[in-house]
Short mmCIF file of C-alpha atoms in Angstrom, two decimals:
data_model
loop_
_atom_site.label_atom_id
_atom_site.label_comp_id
_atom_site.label_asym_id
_atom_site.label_seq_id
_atom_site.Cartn_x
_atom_site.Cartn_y
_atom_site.Cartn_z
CA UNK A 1 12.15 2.63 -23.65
CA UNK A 2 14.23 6.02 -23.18
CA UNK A 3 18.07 5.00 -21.77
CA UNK A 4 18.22 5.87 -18.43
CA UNK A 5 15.69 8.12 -17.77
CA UNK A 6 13.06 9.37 -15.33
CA UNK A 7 9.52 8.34 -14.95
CA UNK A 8 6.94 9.87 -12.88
CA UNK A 9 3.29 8.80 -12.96
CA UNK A 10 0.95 10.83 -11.41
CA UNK A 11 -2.46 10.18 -10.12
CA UNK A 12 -4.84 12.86 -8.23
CA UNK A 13 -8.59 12.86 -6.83
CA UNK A 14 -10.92 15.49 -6.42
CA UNK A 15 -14.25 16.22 -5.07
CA UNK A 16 -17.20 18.16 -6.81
CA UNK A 17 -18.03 21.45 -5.69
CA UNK A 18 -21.27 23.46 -5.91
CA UNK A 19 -21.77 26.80 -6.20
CA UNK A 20 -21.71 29.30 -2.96
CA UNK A 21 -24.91 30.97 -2.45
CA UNK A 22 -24.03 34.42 -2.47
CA UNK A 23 -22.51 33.80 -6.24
CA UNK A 24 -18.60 34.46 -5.07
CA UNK A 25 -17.63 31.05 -6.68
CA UNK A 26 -18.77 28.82 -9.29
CA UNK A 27 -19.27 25.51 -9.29
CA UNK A 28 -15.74 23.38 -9.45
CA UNK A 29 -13.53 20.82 -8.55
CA UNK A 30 -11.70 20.69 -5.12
CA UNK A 31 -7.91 18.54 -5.56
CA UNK A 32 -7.98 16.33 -2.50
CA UNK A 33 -5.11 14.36 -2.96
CA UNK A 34 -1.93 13.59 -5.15
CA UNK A 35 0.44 10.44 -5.24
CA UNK A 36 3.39 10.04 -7.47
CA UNK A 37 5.26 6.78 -8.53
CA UNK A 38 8.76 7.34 -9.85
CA UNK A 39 10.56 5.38 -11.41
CA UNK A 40 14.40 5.37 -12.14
CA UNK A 41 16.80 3.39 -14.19
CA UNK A 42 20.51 3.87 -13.36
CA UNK A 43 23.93 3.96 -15.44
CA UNK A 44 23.71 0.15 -14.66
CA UNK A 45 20.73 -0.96 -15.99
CA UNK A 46 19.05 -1.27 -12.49
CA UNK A 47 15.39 0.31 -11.79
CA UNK A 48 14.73 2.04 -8.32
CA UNK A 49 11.34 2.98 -7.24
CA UNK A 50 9.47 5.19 -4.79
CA UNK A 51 5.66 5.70 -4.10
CA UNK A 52 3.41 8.60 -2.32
CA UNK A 53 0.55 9.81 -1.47
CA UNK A 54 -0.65 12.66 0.17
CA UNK A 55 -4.63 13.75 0.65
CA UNK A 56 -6.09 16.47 2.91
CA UNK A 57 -9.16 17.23 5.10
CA UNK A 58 -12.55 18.47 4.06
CA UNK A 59 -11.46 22.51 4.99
CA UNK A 60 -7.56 22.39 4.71
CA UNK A 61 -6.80 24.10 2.22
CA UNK A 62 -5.56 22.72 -1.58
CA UNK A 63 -2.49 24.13 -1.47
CA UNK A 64 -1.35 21.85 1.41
CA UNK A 65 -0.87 19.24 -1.50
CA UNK A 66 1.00 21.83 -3.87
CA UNK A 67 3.72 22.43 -1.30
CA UNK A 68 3.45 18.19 -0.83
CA UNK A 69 3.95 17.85 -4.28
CA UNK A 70 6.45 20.44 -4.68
CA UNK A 71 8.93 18.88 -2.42
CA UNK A 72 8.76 15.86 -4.22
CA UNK A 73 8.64 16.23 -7.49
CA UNK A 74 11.53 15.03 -9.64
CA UNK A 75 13.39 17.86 -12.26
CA UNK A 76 13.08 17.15 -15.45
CA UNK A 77 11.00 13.93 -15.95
CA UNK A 78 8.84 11.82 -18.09
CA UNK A 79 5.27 12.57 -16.74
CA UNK A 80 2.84 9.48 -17.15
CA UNK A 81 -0.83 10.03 -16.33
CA UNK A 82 -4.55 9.40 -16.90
CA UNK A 83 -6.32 12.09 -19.07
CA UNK A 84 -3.48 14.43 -18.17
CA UNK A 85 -4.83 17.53 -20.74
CA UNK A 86 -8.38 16.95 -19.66
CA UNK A 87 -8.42 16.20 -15.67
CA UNK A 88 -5.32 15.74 -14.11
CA UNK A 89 -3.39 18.93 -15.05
CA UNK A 90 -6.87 21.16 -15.04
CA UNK A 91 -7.04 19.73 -11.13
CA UNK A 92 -3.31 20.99 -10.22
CA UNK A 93 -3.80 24.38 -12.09
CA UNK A 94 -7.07 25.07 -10.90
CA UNK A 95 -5.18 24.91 -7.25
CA UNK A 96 -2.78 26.44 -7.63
CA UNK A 97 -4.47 29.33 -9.47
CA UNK A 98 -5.79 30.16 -5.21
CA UNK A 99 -3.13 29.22 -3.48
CA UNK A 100 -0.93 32.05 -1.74
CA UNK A 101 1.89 33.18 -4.41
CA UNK A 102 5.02 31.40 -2.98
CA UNK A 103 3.73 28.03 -3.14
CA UNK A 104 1.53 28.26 -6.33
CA UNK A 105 5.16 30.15 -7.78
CA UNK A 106 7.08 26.36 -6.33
CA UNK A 107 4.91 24.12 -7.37
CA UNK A 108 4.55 25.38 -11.01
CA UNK A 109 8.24 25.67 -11.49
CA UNK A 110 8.31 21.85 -10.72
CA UNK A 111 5.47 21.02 -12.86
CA UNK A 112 7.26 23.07 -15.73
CA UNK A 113 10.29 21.23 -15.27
CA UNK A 114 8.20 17.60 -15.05
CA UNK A 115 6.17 18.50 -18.31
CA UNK A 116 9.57 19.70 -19.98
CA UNK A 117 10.83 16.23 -19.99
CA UNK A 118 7.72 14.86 -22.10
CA UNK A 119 4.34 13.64 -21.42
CA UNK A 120 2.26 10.21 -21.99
CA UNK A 121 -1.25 10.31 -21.77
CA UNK A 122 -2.21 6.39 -21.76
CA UNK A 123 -5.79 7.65 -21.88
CA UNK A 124 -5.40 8.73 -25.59
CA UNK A 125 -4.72 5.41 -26.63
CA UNK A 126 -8.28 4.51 -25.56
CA UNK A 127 -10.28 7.41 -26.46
CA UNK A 128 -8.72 10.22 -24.72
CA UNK A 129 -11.26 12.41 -22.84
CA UNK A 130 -14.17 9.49 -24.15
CA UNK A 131 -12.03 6.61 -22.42
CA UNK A 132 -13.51 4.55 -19.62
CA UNK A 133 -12.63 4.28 -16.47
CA UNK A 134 -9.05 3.83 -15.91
CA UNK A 135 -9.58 0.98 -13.47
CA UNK A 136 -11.52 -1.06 -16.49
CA UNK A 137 -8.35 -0.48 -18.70
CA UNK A 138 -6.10 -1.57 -16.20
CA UNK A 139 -8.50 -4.63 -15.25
CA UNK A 140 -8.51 -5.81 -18.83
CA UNK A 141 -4.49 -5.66 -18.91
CA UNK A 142 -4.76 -7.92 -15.65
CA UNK A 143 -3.34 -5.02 -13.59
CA UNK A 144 -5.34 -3.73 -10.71
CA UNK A 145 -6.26 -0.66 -10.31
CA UNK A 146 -8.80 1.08 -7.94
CA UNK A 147 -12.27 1.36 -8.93
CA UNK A 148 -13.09 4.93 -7.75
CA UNK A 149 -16.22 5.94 -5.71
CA UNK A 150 -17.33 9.02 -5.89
CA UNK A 151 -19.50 9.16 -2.82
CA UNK A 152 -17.38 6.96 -0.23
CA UNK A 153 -14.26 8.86 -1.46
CA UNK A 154 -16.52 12.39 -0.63
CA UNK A 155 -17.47 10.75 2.44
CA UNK A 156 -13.87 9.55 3.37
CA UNK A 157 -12.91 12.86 2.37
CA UNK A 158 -15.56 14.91 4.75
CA UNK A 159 -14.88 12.92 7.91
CA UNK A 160 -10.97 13.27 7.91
CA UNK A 161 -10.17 9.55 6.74
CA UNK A 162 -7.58 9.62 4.51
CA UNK A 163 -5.96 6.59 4.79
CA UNK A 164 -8.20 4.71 2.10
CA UNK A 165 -7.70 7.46 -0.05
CA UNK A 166 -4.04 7.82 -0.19
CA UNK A 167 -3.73 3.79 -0.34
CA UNK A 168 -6.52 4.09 -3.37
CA UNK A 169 -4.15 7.13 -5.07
CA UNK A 170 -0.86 5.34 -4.66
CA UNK A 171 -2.16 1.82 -5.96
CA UNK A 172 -3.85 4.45 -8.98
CA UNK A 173 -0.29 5.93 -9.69
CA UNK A 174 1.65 2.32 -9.70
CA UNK A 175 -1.36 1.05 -12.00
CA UNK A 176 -0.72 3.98 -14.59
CA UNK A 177 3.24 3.00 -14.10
CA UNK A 178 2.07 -0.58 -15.00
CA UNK A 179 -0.31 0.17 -17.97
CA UNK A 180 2.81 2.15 -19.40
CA UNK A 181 5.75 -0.68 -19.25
CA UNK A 182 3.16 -3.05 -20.01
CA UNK A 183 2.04 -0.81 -23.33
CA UNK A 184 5.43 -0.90 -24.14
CA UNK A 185 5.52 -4.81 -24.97
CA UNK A 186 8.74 -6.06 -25.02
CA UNK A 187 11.05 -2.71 -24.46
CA UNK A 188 9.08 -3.11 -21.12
CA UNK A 189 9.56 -6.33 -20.22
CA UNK A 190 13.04 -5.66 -17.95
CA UNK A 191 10.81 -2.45 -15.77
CA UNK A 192 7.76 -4.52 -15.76
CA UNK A 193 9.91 -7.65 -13.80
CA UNK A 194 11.69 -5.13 -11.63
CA UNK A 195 8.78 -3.52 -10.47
CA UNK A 196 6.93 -6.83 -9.85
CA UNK A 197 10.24 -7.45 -7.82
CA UNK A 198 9.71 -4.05 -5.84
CA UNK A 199 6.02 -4.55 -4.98
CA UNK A 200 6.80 -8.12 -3.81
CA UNK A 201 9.40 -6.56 -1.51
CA UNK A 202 7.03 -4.12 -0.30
CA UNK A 203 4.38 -6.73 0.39
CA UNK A 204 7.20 -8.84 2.41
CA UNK A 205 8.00 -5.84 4.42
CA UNK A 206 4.46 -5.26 5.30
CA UNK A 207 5.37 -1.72 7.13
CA UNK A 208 2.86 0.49 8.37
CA UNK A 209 3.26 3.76 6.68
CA UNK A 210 2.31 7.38 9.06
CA UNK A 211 0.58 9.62 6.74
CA UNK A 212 2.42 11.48 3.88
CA UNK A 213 4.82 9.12 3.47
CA UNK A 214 5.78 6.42 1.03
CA UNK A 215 3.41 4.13 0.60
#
């Protein structure tokens, strides 16, 4: 693994669209939530951690998670994701491409610097855009991950209960984390047992978390 470097995984969920009636807009994706895991290993050879998650209300609009992300969003990282080329970075462009100027402007400057310091797509290693579900990768590694569905995450997503949602992204993002330390056998081993130490701290602390913020 990279000396002292820093790792962001990504996850993000979305929500089909269909087409309006009068023909104004096609038939897409709506982003409906983001959570990042970073992780960062110091001069000293220790690993710090920090996980969020962030999802929105059916009608508020999609760049209310571009300014979210935007503020949190590391410089110059490794990103880590799931089908990065073929869903995840489609789902941020596509919002920003109607979000007002200033924040689309932010947010892309971030994600410029993010894919600037390299990207792994752990979905190529199973197929790439063919791979199954991420949560049956992860499941087969012994690492859990959140088996997504579609219609009680619409659902969730229509009535203004985001709470399963952003605990479903952040568990998604510290899964693609794990898939990557674990991937990387025994270079991994040391990040693998620190962040088994940091999630057991977590668990310990048992805090309840207000929306939007660490998780």
């Amino acid at each position: 693994m990279i000396t002292n470097p820093i790792y962001i995984a990504v996850a993000a969920a979305t929500v089909s669209m269909p087409a309006s009636l009068n023909g104004a807009h096609a038939a897409g994706q709506h982003l409906i939530g983001i959570a990042i895991f970073i992780a960062e290993r110091d001069d000293k050879g220790h690993w710090r951690f920090a996980r969020r998650a962030h999802a929105i209300l059916a009608g508020e609009a999609e760049s209310t998670l571009l300014e979210w992300a935007a503020a949190r969003l590391p410089g110059e990282a490794m990103l880590i994701g799931w089908n990065v080329d073929h869903c995840l970075i489609p789902a941020l462009l596509d919002a920003a491409a109607i979000a007002p100027p200033a924040i689309a402007h932010r947010f892309l400057e971030r994600l410029r610097l993010l894919l600037t310091g390299g990207v792994v797509d752990m979905a190529l290693q199973h197929g790439g855009a063919g791979a199954p579900a991420f949560a049956e990768v992860a499941k087969e590694m012994a690492i859990y991950a959140p088996a997504w569905n579609i219609d009680a995450m619409t659902g969730d997503w229509a009535v203004g209960a985001t709470d399963r949602l952003r605990r479903d992204l952040a568990d998604e993002a510290l899964a693609i984390w794990r898939t990557f330390v674990r991937a990387a056998s025994v270079s991994g081993l040391e990040a693998e047992a620190a962040t088994d130490a940091w999630v057991l701290r977590r668990r310990r602390m048992n805090a309840v978390v207000p929306t939007g913020s660490p998780v």
